[in-house]
Coordinates of C-alpha atoms in Angstrom, one line a residue:
M1 CA 66.9 123.0 -0.3
L2 CA 66.8 122.6 3.5
T3 CA 65.0 125.9 3.9
L4 CA 62.2 124.7 1.7
Y5 CA 61.9 121.6 3.8
Y6 CA 61.7 123.6 7.0
L7 CA 59.2 126.0 5.3
M8 CA 56.9 123.0 4.5
L9 CA 57.2 121.7 8.0
I10 CA 56.2 125.1 9.4
L11 CA 53.3 125.3 7.0
I12 CA 52.1 121.9 8.0
N13 CA 52.4 122.7 11.7
L14 CA 50.4 125.9 11.2
A15 CA 47.7 124.0 9.4
L16 CA 47.5 121.4 12.2
V17 CA 47.5 124.0 15.0
S18 CA 44.8 126.1 13.3
Y19 CA 42.7 122.9 12.9
L20 CA 43.2 122.0 16.5
V21 CA 42.3 125.5 17.7
R22 CA 39.1 125.4 15.5
W23 CA 38.2 122.0 16.9
L24 CA 38.7 123.2 20.5
I25 CA 36.6 126.3 19.9
N26 CA 33.8 124.2 18.4
Y27 CA 34.0 121.7 21.3
A28 CA 33.8 124.5 23.8
Q29 CA 30.8 126.0 22.0
Y30 CA 29.1 122.6 21.9
K31 CA 29.7 122.0 25.6
A32 CA 28.2 125.4 26.4
M33 CA 25.2 124.7 24.2
E34 CA 24.7 121.3 25.9
R35 CA 24.8 122.9 29.3
E36 CA 22.2 125.6 28.3
F37 CA 20.0 122.9 26.8
K38 CA 20.1 120.8 30.0
R39 CA 19.3 123.9 32.1
Y40 CA 16.3 124.8 29.8
R41 CA 15.1 121.1 29.8
N42 CA 15.3 121.0 33.5
E43 CA 13.2 124.2 33.8
W44 CA 10.7 122.8 31.3
V45 CA 10.4 119.5 33.3
R46 CA 9.9 121.4 36.5
T47 CA 7.1 123.5 35.0
L48 CA 5.5 120.3 33.6
N49 CA 5.6 118.8 37.1
K50 CA 3.9 121.8 38.6
L51 CA 0.9 121.3 36.3

């Protein structure tokens, strides 16, 4: 009976860890995209100012 309890705990921990890893990957991708967007926006503003 105790082994089943530990198995459930391990499964719950695995689910939580995988969710956390997925969230971290998504957050990193979002931050990278935001940085790219800011860079492109700055270039665009500079070209507009040259006109």
